[in-house]
């Protein structure tokens, strides 16, 4: 039986959706460099709050649309999963784990999404996609892990929890659909997440005594590029692409972080890291190809 190729406009649209969605984790790959070079030291809750709340309030004011009906609680759930809980856990893990360990744990997200998709959406991912996800985790491990990497139990627990929360948010967003444009829903969720974070920031870290121009630049970059725009593209991708396809795009995060370290921090790559980068990139491309066929 001869296979019928998808029409070219559909293939082009799928590729465009993938490319736009990939910009989100690619921008998140610059977070480490921005955090270490521009943001105040030792203020993870402040960084999380400033990343979510201002961007959410601006989007909310610009769109002037509030949730309706069940979307009040659905937006609250997604806002806590994506921002209110995810952001502080990520920063907590970053302070207790080497970047390579955190990146390797985060790269298992496609496998978590695959399991949750089977349980919640009753969607069975192709076996080749699962193999690509496993290969991607191996590639990220080679790319980011070093021989002296320390394994802090609390940091590992925080990173696993954060990864699971984001995977849950992806699957729930796919199950619930979207009543508004991605930019409107981004505003709802960022505002909820920021409002949840704000009292914890004031209680445990307090308001900053002063901010430098570099601090402001870092917060603006993370809030506008790395959060408002990135998550609008991410939610758009969740709406248009299979869940495992979206989660596989997360492999671009450690790859971009590695490139940023090379270009900005002057870091170098070993031979094994180059192999890991190649494996992760190959797994990403292969996984998307298998996903499109299935």
PDB file of C-alpha atoms in Angstrom:
ATOM      1  CA  UNK A   1       0.000   0.000   0.000  1.00  0.00           C
ATOM      2  CA  UNK A   2       1.489   3.312  -1.052  1.00  0.00           C
ATOM      3  CA  UNK A   3       1.812   6.002   1.628  1.00  0.00           C
ATOM      4  CA  UNK A   4       0.296   9.359   0.772  1.00  0.00           C
ATOM      5  CA  UNK A   5       2.521  12.325   1.581  1.00  0.00           C
ATOM      6  CA  UNK A   6       1.053  15.209   3.536  1.00  0.00           C
ATOM      7  CA  UNK A   7       0.311  18.308   1.447  1.00  0.00           C
ATOM      8  CA  UNK A   8       3.216  20.741   1.361  1.00  0.00           C
ATOM      9  CA  UNK A   9       1.298  23.597   3.082  1.00  0.00           C
ATOM     10  CA  UNK A  10       0.544  21.286   6.022  1.00  0.00           C
ATOM     11  CA  UNK A  11       4.177  20.190   6.262  1.00  0.00           C
ATOM     12  CA  UNK A  12       5.327  23.798   6.112  1.00  0.00           C
ATOM     13  CA  UNK A  13       2.840  24.828   8.786  1.00  0.00           C
ATOM     14  CA  UNK A  14       3.959  21.967  11.052  1.00  0.00           C
ATOM     15  CA  UNK A  15       7.588  23.005  10.604  1.00  0.00           C
ATOM     16  CA  UNK A  16       6.695  26.628  11.362  1.00  0.00           C
ATOM     17  CA  UNK A  17       4.829  25.589  14.515  1.00  0.00           C
ATOM     18  CA  UNK A  18       7.841  23.551  15.632  1.00  0.00           C
ATOM     19  CA  UNK A  19      10.236  26.407  14.934  1.00  0.00           C
ATOM     20  CA  UNK A  20       8.198  28.969  16.855  1.00  0.00           C
ATOM     21  CA  UNK A  21       7.658  26.620  19.815  1.00  0.00           C
ATOM     22  CA  UNK A  22      11.391  25.812  19.907  1.00  0.00           C
ATOM     23  CA  UNK A  23      12.179  29.499  20.455  1.00  0.00           C
ATOM     24  CA  UNK A  24      10.755  29.163  23.988  1.00  0.00           C
ATOM     25  CA  UNK A  25      13.179  26.551  25.424  1.00  0.00           C
ATOM     26  CA  UNK A  26      15.958  28.117  23.348  1.00  0.00           C
ATOM     27  CA  UNK A  27      15.413  31.418  25.175  1.00  0.00           C
ATOM     28  CA  UNK A  28      15.282  29.558  28.511  1.00  0.00           C
ATOM     29  CA  UNK A  29      18.734  28.231  27.685  1.00  0.00           C
ATOM     30  CA  UNK A  30      20.102  31.758  28.188  1.00  0.00           C
ATOM     31  CA  UNK A  31      18.625  32.029  31.707  1.00  0.00           C
ATOM     32  CA  UNK A  32      21.741  30.699  33.459  1.00  0.00           C
ATOM     33  CA  UNK A  33      24.055  33.173  31.728  1.00  0.00           C
ATOM     34  CA  UNK A  34      21.688  36.090  32.400  1.00  0.00           C
ATOM     35  CA  UNK A  35      21.190  35.050  36.030  1.00  0.00           C
ATOM     36  CA  UNK A  36      24.910  34.716  36.769  1.00  0.00           C
ATOM     37  CA  UNK A  37      25.994  37.872  34.957  1.00  0.00           C
ATOM     38  CA  UNK A  38      23.141  40.361  35.447  1.00  0.00           C
ATOM     39  CA  UNK A  39      20.853  39.446  38.372  1.00  0.00           C
ATOM     40  CA  UNK A  40      21.454  39.999  42.127  1.00  0.00           C
ATOM     41  CA  UNK A  41      23.222  37.117  43.855  1.00  0.00           C
ATOM     42  CA  UNK A  42      21.334  34.773  46.139  1.00  0.00           C
ATOM     43  CA  UNK A  43      17.788  36.020  45.402  1.00  0.00           C
ATOM     44  CA  UNK A  44      16.004  33.068  43.739  1.00  0.00           C
ATOM     45  CA  UNK A  45      12.500  34.062  44.898  1.00  0.00           C
ATOM     46  CA  UNK A  46      13.003  37.642  43.786  1.00  0.00           C
ATOM     47  CA  UNK A  47      14.208  36.424  40.385  1.00  0.00           C
ATOM     48  CA  UNK A  48      11.184  34.123  40.054  1.00  0.00           C
ATOM     49  CA  UNK A  49       8.712  36.840  41.095  1.00  0.00           C
ATOM     50  CA  UNK A  50      10.216  39.517  38.859  1.00  0.00           C
ATOM     51  CA  UNK A  51      10.185  37.091  35.986  1.00  0.00           C
ATOM     52  CA  UNK A  52       6.473  36.323  36.336  1.00  0.00           C
ATOM     53  CA  UNK A  53       4.450  39.124  37.956  1.00  0.00           C
ATOM     54  CA  UNK A  54       5.407  42.268  35.953  1.00  0.00           C
ATOM     55  CA  UNK A  55       5.074  40.444  32.629  1.00  0.00           C
ATOM     56  CA  UNK A  56       1.729  38.974  33.692  1.00  0.00           C
ATOM     57  CA  UNK A  57       0.305  42.323  34.785  1.00  0.00           C
ATOM     58  CA  UNK A  58       1.443  44.017  31.558  1.00  0.00           C
ATOM     59  CA  UNK A  59      -0.155  41.310  29.406  1.00  0.00           C
ATOM     60  CA  UNK A  60      -3.311  41.402  31.513  1.00  0.00           C
ATOM     61  CA  UNK A  61      -3.587  45.180  31.141  1.00  0.00           C
ATOM     62  CA  UNK A  62      -2.817  45.099  27.417  1.00  0.00           C
ATOM     63  CA  UNK A  63      -5.371  42.406  26.568  1.00  0.00           C
ATOM     64  CA  UNK A  64      -8.027  43.393  29.141  1.00  0.00           C
ATOM     65  CA  UNK A  65      -9.575  39.929  29.096  1.00  0.00           C
ATOM     66  CA  UNK A  66     -10.309  37.868  32.189  1.00  0.00           C
ATOM     67  CA  UNK A  67     -11.060  34.138  32.428  1.00  0.00           C
ATOM     68  CA  UNK A  68     -14.650  32.977  32.284  1.00  0.00           C
ATOM     69  CA  UNK A  69     -16.390  30.061  33.965  1.00  0.00           C
ATOM     70  CA  UNK A  70     -14.157  27.094  34.717  1.00  0.00           C
ATOM     71  CA  UNK A  71     -11.155  28.884  33.292  1.00  0.00           C
ATOM     72  CA  UNK A  72     -10.751  30.797  36.547  1.00  0.00           C
ATOM     73  CA  UNK A  73      -9.643  27.659  38.361  1.00  0.00           C
ATOM     74  CA  UNK A  74      -7.986  26.087  35.329  1.00  0.00           C
ATOM     75  CA  UNK A  75      -5.839  29.206  34.846  1.00  0.00           C
ATOM     76  CA  UNK A  76      -4.987  29.129  38.552  1.00  0.00           C
ATOM     77  CA  UNK A  77      -3.910  25.479  38.353  1.00  0.00           C
ATOM     78  CA  UNK A  78      -1.793  26.028  35.231  1.00  0.00           C
ATOM     79  CA  UNK A  79      -0.359  29.266  36.651  1.00  0.00           C
ATOM     80  CA  UNK A  80       0.828  27.508  39.801  1.00  0.00           C
ATOM     81  CA  UNK A  81       2.205  24.526  37.875  1.00  0.00           C
ATOM     82  CA  UNK A  82       4.016  26.601  35.235  1.00  0.00           C
ATOM     83  CA  UNK A  83       5.168  29.523  37.377  1.00  0.00           C
ATOM     84  CA  UNK A  84       4.133  29.700  41.033  1.00  0.00           C
ATOM     85  CA  UNK A  85       5.710  26.333  41.922  1.00  0.00           C
ATOM     86  CA  UNK A  86       7.942  25.634  38.920  1.00  0.00           C
ATOM     87  CA  UNK A  87      10.036  28.823  39.018  1.00  0.00           C
ATOM     88  CA  UNK A  88      11.147  28.676  42.692  1.00  0.00           C
ATOM     89  CA  UNK A  89      11.853  24.942  42.450  1.00  0.00           C
ATOM     90  CA  UNK A  90      14.048  25.532  39.405  1.00  0.00           C
ATOM     91  CA  UNK A  91      16.000  28.293  41.146  1.00  0.00           C
ATOM     92  CA  UNK A  92      16.278  26.186  44.319  1.00  0.00           C
ATOM     93  CA  UNK A  93      17.675  23.295  42.297  1.00  0.00           C
ATOM     94  CA  UNK A  94      20.070  25.637  40.501  1.00  0.00           C
ATOM     95  CA  UNK A  95      21.545  26.732  43.831  1.00  0.00           C
ATOM     96  CA  UNK A  96      22.028  23.157  45.061  1.00  0.00           C
ATOM     97  CA  UNK A  97      22.985  21.284  41.887  1.00  0.00           C
ATOM     98  CA  UNK A  98      25.548  21.748  39.135  1.00  0.00           C
ATOM     99  CA  UNK A  99      23.930  22.892  35.915  1.00  0.00           C
ATOM    100  CA  UNK A 100      24.727  19.573  34.253  1.00  0.00           C
ATOM    101  CA  UNK A 101      22.867  17.521  36.839  1.00  0.00           C
ATOM    102  CA  UNK A 102      19.846  19.824  36.673  1.00  0.00           C
ATOM    103  CA  UNK A 103      19.832  19.748  32.853  1.00  0.00           C
ATOM    104  CA  UNK A 104      20.049  15.957  32.764  1.00  0.00           C
ATOM    105  CA  UNK A 105      17.139  15.569  35.190  1.00  0.00           C
ATOM    106  CA  UNK A 106      15.112  18.133  33.238  1.00  0.00           C
ATOM    107  CA  UNK A 107      15.713  16.248  29.999  1.00  0.00           C
ATOM    108  CA  UNK A 108      13.576  13.313  31.187  1.00  0.00           C
ATOM    109  CA  UNK A 109      10.482  15.500  30.791  1.00  0.00           C
ATOM    110  CA  UNK A 110       9.492  13.942  27.416  1.00  0.00           C
ATOM    111  CA  UNK A 111       9.290  10.545  29.109  1.00  0.00           C
ATOM    112  CA  UNK A 112       7.116  11.964  31.914  1.00  0.00           C
ATOM    113  CA  UNK A 113       4.879  13.629  29.325  1.00  0.00           C
ATOM    114  CA  UNK A 114       4.586  10.343  27.432  1.00  0.00           C
ATOM    115  CA  UNK A 115       3.419   8.505  30.567  1.00  0.00           C
ATOM    116  CA  UNK A 116       0.963  11.248  31.531  1.00  0.00           C
ATOM    117  CA  UNK A 117      -0.353  11.438  27.956  1.00  0.00           C
ATOM    118  CA  UNK A 118      -1.117   7.730  28.096  1.00  0.00           C
ATOM    119  CA  UNK A 119      -2.887   8.053  31.456  1.00  0.00           C
ATOM    120  CA  UNK A 120      -4.752  11.340  30.910  1.00  0.00           C
ATOM    121  CA  UNK A 121      -5.150  11.732  27.148  1.00  0.00           C
ATOM    122  CA  UNK A 122      -5.140   8.004  26.292  1.00  0.00           C
ATOM    123  CA  UNK A 123      -2.599   8.831  23.594  1.00  0.00           C
ATOM    124  CA  UNK A 124       0.118   6.242  23.080  1.00  0.00           C
ATOM    125  CA  UNK A 125       3.331   7.798  21.735  1.00  0.00           C
ATOM    126  CA  UNK A 126       5.221   5.957  19.025  1.00  0.00           C
ATOM    127  CA  UNK A 127       7.964   3.675  20.302  1.00  0.00           C
ATOM    128  CA  UNK A 128      10.518   5.481  18.138  1.00  0.00           C
ATOM    129  CA  UNK A 129       9.602   8.764  19.859  1.00  0.00           C
ATOM    130  CA  UNK A 130      10.280   7.184  23.265  1.00  0.00           C
ATOM    131  CA  UNK A 131      13.637   5.911  22.024  1.00  0.00           C
ATOM    132  CA  UNK A 132      14.443   9.433  20.821  1.00  0.00           C
ATOM    133  CA  UNK A 133      13.566  10.826  24.260  1.00  0.00           C
ATOM    134  CA  UNK A 134      15.859   8.318  25.988  1.00  0.00           C
ATOM    135  CA  UNK A 135      18.660   9.089  23.532  1.00  0.00           C
ATOM    136  CA  UNK A 136      18.123  12.802  24.153  1.00  0.00           C
ATOM    137  CA  UNK A 137      18.572  12.333  27.904  1.00  0.00           C
ATOM    138  CA  UNK A 138      21.785  10.407  27.254  1.00  0.00           C
ATOM    139  CA  UNK A 139      23.049  13.142  24.956  1.00  0.00           C
ATOM    140  CA  UNK A 140      22.295  15.860  27.503  1.00  0.00           C
ATOM    141  CA  UNK A 141      24.068  13.831  30.199  1.00  0.00           C
ATOM    142  CA  UNK A 142      27.205  13.591  28.045  1.00  0.00           C
ATOM    143  CA  UNK A 143      26.931  17.274  27.188  1.00  0.00           C
ATOM    144  CA  UNK A 144      26.450  18.673  30.668  1.00  0.00           C
ATOM    145  CA  UNK A 145      27.628  16.222  33.343  1.00  0.00           C
ATOM    146  CA  UNK A 146      31.165  16.395  34.699  1.00  0.00           C
ATOM    147  CA  UNK A 147      33.123  13.917  36.774  1.00  0.00           C
ATOM    148  CA  UNK A 148      32.990  16.079  39.919  1.00  0.00           C
ATOM    149  CA  UNK A 149      29.221  16.684  39.765  1.00  0.00           C
ATOM    150  CA  UNK A 150      27.744  16.555  43.263  1.00  0.00           C
ATOM    151  CA  UNK A 151      24.365  14.910  43.840  1.00  0.00           C
ATOM    152  CA  UNK A 152      22.430  16.863  46.464  1.00  0.00           C
ATOM    153  CA  UNK A 153      19.248  14.941  47.447  1.00  0.00           C
ATOM    154  CA  UNK A 154      17.147  18.064  48.036  1.00  0.00           C
ATOM    155  CA  UNK A 155      18.279  19.581  44.754  1.00  0.00           C
ATOM    156  CA  UNK A 156      17.478  16.380  42.867  1.00  0.00           C
ATOM    157  CA  UNK A 157      14.032  16.192  44.500  1.00  0.00           C
ATOM    158  CA  UNK A 158      13.336  19.819  43.606  1.00  0.00           C
ATOM    159  CA  UNK A 159      14.382  19.337  39.982  1.00  0.00           C
ATOM    160  CA  UNK A 160      12.370  16.130  39.593  1.00  0.00           C
ATOM    161  CA  UNK A 161       9.328  17.845  41.085  1.00  0.00           C
ATOM    162  CA  UNK A 162       9.731  20.873  38.816  1.00  0.00           C
ATOM    163  CA  UNK A 163      10.087  18.648  35.750  1.00  0.00           C
ATOM    164  CA  UNK A 164       6.986  16.675  36.715  1.00  0.00           C
ATOM    165  CA  UNK A 165       4.967  19.845  37.336  1.00  0.00           C
ATOM    166  CA  UNK A 166       5.777  21.269  33.920  1.00  0.00           C
ATOM    167  CA  UNK A 167       5.025  17.928  32.258  1.00  0.00           C
ATOM    168  CA  UNK A 168       1.661  17.863  34.048  1.00  0.00           C
ATOM    169  CA  UNK A 169       0.933  21.401  32.865  1.00  0.00           C
ATOM    170  CA  UNK A 170       1.672  20.413  29.252  1.00  0.00           C
ATOM    171  CA  UNK A 171      -0.730  17.474  29.379  1.00  0.00           C
ATOM    172  CA  UNK A 172      -3.491  19.390  31.186  1.00  0.00           C
ATOM    173  CA  UNK A 173      -3.225  22.291  28.745  1.00  0.00           C
ATOM    174  CA  UNK A 174      -3.569  19.812  25.888  1.00  0.00           C
ATOM    175  CA  UNK A 175      -6.586  18.189  27.550  1.00  0.00           C
ATOM    176  CA  UNK A 176      -8.361  21.466  28.368  1.00  0.00           C
ATOM    177  CA  UNK A 177      -7.583  23.317  25.136  1.00  0.00           C
ATOM    178  CA  UNK A 178      -7.591  27.098  25.176  1.00  0.00           C
ATOM    179  CA  UNK A 179     -10.517  29.567  25.232  1.00  0.00           C
ATOM    180  CA  UNK A 180      -8.361  32.558  24.252  1.00  0.00           C
ATOM    181  CA  UNK A 181      -5.185  33.344  22.329  1.00  0.00           C
ATOM    182  CA  UNK A 182      -1.880  32.082  23.783  1.00  0.00           C
ATOM    183  CA  UNK A 183      -0.814  35.617  24.718  1.00  0.00           C
ATOM    184  CA  UNK A 184      -4.017  36.139  26.770  1.00  0.00           C
ATOM    185  CA  UNK A 185      -3.609  32.816  28.567  1.00  0.00           C
ATOM    186  CA  UNK A 186       0.042  33.613  29.225  1.00  0.00           C
ATOM    187  CA  UNK A 187      -1.043  36.800  30.979  1.00  0.00           C
ATOM    188  CA  UNK A 188      -3.534  34.933  33.164  1.00  0.00           C
ATOM    189  CA  UNK A 189      -1.058  32.283  34.252  1.00  0.00           C
ATOM    190  CA  UNK A 190       1.872  34.645  34.809  1.00  0.00           C
ATOM    191  CA  UNK A 191      -0.270  36.886  36.992  1.00  0.00           C
ATOM    192  CA  UNK A 192      -1.468  33.956  39.110  1.00  0.00           C
ATOM    193  CA  UNK A 193       2.051  32.575  39.449  1.00  0.00           C
ATOM    194  CA  UNK A 194       3.499  35.982  40.338  1.00  0.00           C
ATOM    195  CA  UNK A 195       0.810  36.663  42.944  1.00  0.00           C
ATOM    196  CA  UNK A 196       1.510  33.284  44.551  1.00  0.00           C
ATOM    197  CA  UNK A 197       5.252  34.009  44.636  1.00  0.00           C
ATOM    198  CA  UNK A 198       5.139  37.629  45.866  1.00  0.00           C
ATOM    199  CA  UNK A 199       4.267  37.016  49.552  1.00  0.00           C
ATOM    200  CA  UNK A 200       6.910  34.277  49.840  1.00  0.00           C
ATOM    201  CA  UNK A 201       9.499  36.620  48.354  1.00  0.00           C
ATOM    202  CA  UNK A 202       8.659  39.386  50.816  1.00  0.00           C
ATOM    203  CA  UNK A 203       8.585  36.964  53.751  1.00  0.00           C
ATOM    204  CA  UNK A 204      11.831  35.104  53.071  1.00  0.00           C
ATOM    205  CA  UNK A 205      13.978  37.546  51.091  1.00  0.00           C
ATOM    206  CA  UNK A 206      12.380  40.956  51.524  1.00  0.00           C
ATOM    207  CA  UNK A 207      12.293  43.767  49.001  1.00  0.00           C
ATOM    208  CA  UNK A 208      15.613  44.574  47.310  1.00  0.00           C
ATOM    209  CA  UNK A 209      17.400  47.565  48.840  1.00  0.00           C
ATOM    210  CA  UNK A 210      18.679  48.685  45.453  1.00  0.00           C
ATOM    211  CA  UNK A 211      18.940  47.514  41.856  1.00  0.00           C
ATOM    212  CA  UNK A 212      21.704  48.305  39.402  1.00  0.00           C
ATOM    213  CA  UNK A 213      21.217  49.021  35.721  1.00  0.00           C
ATOM    214  CA  UNK A 214      22.494  45.527  34.967  1.00  0.00           C
ATOM    215  CA  UNK A 215      19.927  44.019  37.346  1.00  0.00           C
ATOM    216  CA  UNK A 216      17.103  45.903  35.623  1.00  0.00           C
ATOM    217  CA  UNK A 217      18.369  44.834  32.199  1.00  0.00           C
ATOM    218  CA  UNK A 218      18.456  41.199  33.344  1.00  0.00           C
ATOM    219  CA  UNK A 219      14.939  41.326  34.775  1.00  0.00           C
ATOM    220  CA  UNK A 220      13.574  42.994  31.624  1.00  0.00           C
ATOM    221  CA  UNK A 221      15.202  40.393  29.394  1.00  0.00           C
ATOM    222  CA  UNK A 222      13.921  37.459  31.447  1.00  0.00           C
ATOM    223  CA  UNK A 223      10.469  38.996  31.843  1.00  0.00           C
ATOM    224  CA  UNK A 224       9.909  40.023  28.226  1.00  0.00           C
ATOM    225  CA  UNK A 225      11.983  37.612  26.102  1.00  0.00           C
ATOM    226  CA  UNK A 226      12.403  34.629  28.402  1.00  0.00           C
ATOM    227  CA  UNK A 227       8.901  34.650  29.876  1.00  0.00           C
ATOM    228  CA  UNK A 228       6.123  36.693  28.212  1.00  0.00           C
ATOM    229  CA  UNK A 229       7.093  36.002  24.592  1.00  0.00           C
ATOM    230  CA  UNK A 230       8.613  32.573  25.261  1.00  0.00           C
ATOM    231  CA  UNK A 231       5.607  31.200  27.108  1.00  0.00           C
ATOM    232  CA  UNK A 232       3.140  32.618  24.594  1.00  0.00           C
ATOM    233  CA  UNK A 233       5.003  30.659  21.897  1.00  0.00           C
ATOM    234  CA  UNK A 234       5.192  27.626  24.205  1.00  0.00           C
ATOM    235  CA  UNK A 235       1.443  27.593  24.863  1.00  0.00           C
ATOM    236  CA  UNK A 236       0.811  28.095  21.148  1.00  0.00           C
ATOM    237  CA  UNK A 237       2.944  25.031  20.486  1.00  0.00           C
ATOM    238  CA  UNK A 238       1.086  22.983  23.100  1.00  0.00           C
ATOM    239  CA  UNK A 239      -2.161  23.844  21.338  1.00  0.00           C
ATOM    240  CA  UNK A 240      -0.934  22.866  17.865  1.00  0.00           C
ATOM    241  CA  UNK A 241       1.556  20.039  18.401  1.00  0.00           C
ATOM    242  CA  UNK A 242       1.507  16.586  20.043  1.00  0.00           C
ATOM    243  CA  UNK A 243       2.507  16.700  23.741  1.00  0.00           C
ATOM    244  CA  UNK A 244       5.632  14.567  23.259  1.00  0.00           C
ATOM    245  CA  UNK A 245       6.675  16.752  20.321  1.00  0.00           C
ATOM    246  CA  UNK A 246       6.490  19.863  22.493  1.00  0.00           C
ATOM    247  CA  UNK A 247       8.369  18.286  25.387  1.00  0.00           C
ATOM    248  CA  UNK A 248      11.154  17.027  23.094  1.00  0.00           C
ATOM    249  CA  UNK A 249      11.814  20.644  22.150  1.00  0.00           C
ATOM    250  CA  UNK A 250      13.054  21.081  25.719  1.00  0.00           C
ATOM    251  CA  UNK A 251      16.303  19.464  24.560  1.00  0.00           C
ATOM    252  CA  UNK A 252      17.171  22.786  22.919  1.00  0.00           C
ATOM    253  CA  UNK A 253      17.443  24.332  26.411  1.00  0.00           C
ATOM    254  CA  UNK A 254      20.735  22.682  27.510  1.00  0.00           C
ATOM    255  CA  UNK A 255      22.124  22.919  23.981  1.00  0.00           C
ATOM    256  CA  UNK A 256      21.558  26.686  23.834  1.00  0.00           C
ATOM    257  CA  UNK A 257      22.863  27.020  27.398  1.00  0.00           C
ATOM    258  CA  UNK A 258      26.047  25.267  26.300  1.00  0.00           C
ATOM    259  CA  UNK A 259      26.443  27.532  23.276  1.00  0.00           C
ATOM    260  CA  UNK A 260      25.836  30.594  25.456  1.00  0.00           C
ATOM    261  CA  UNK A 261      28.538  29.419  27.834  1.00  0.00           C
ATOM    262  CA  UNK A 262      30.931  29.035  24.908  1.00  0.00           C
ATOM    263  CA  UNK A 263      30.211  32.435  23.398  1.00  0.00           C
ATOM    264  CA  UNK A 264      29.672  34.585  26.506  1.00  0.00           C
ATOM    265  CA  UNK A 265      31.456  32.876  29.402  1.00  0.00           C
ATOM    266  CA  UNK A 266      34.403  31.587  27.367  1.00  0.00           C
ATOM    267  CA  UNK A 267      33.825  27.955  28.282  1.00  0.00           C
ATOM    268  CA  UNK A 268      35.208  25.056  26.225  1.00  0.00           C
ATOM    269  CA  UNK A 269      33.854  21.660  25.178  1.00  0.00           C
ATOM    270  CA  UNK A 270      35.485  18.274  25.615  1.00  0.00           C
ATOM    271  CA  UNK A 271      35.247  15.550  23.012  1.00  0.00           C
ATOM    272  CA  UNK A 272      32.527  13.746  24.974  1.00  0.00           C
ATOM    273  CA  UNK A 273      30.521  16.954  25.229  1.00  0.00           C
ATOM    274  CA  UNK A 274      30.649  17.373  21.468  1.00  0.00           C
ATOM    275  CA  UNK A 275      29.393  13.788  21.124  1.00  0.00           C
ATOM    276  CA  UNK A 276      26.614  14.553  23.613  1.00  0.00           C
ATOM    277  CA  UNK A 277      25.584  17.700  21.744  1.00  0.00           C
ATOM    278  CA  UNK A 278      25.430  15.711  18.496  1.00  0.00           C
ATOM    279  CA  UNK A 279      23.382  12.905  20.086  1.00  0.00           C
ATOM    280  CA  UNK A 280      20.936  15.364  21.701  1.00  0.00           C
ATOM    281  CA  UNK A 281      20.498  17.254  18.434  1.00  0.00           C
ATOM    282  CA  UNK A 282      19.999  14.010  16.506  1.00  0.00           C
ATOM    283  CA  UNK A 283      17.439  12.785  19.052  1.00  0.00           C
ATOM    284  CA  UNK A 284      15.547  16.064  18.785  1.00  0.00           C
ATOM    285  CA  UNK A 285      15.392  15.932  14.983  1.00  0.00           C
ATOM    286  CA  UNK A 286      14.554  12.214  14.880  1.00  0.00           C
ATOM    287  CA  UNK A 287      11.880  12.530  17.550  1.00  0.00           C
ATOM    288  CA  UNK A 288      10.121  15.334  15.676  1.00  0.00           C
ATOM    289  CA  UNK A 289      10.283  13.367  12.416  1.00  0.00           C
ATOM    290  CA  UNK A 290       8.758  10.266  14.045  1.00  0.00           C
ATOM    291  CA  UNK A 291       6.119  12.383  15.763  1.00  0.00           C
ATOM    292  CA  UNK A 292       5.045  13.948  12.485  1.00  0.00           C
ATOM    293  CA  UNK A 293       4.749  10.556  10.809  1.00  0.00           C
ATOM    294  CA  UNK A 294       2.691   9.114  13.668  1.00  0.00           C
TER     295      UNK A 294
END
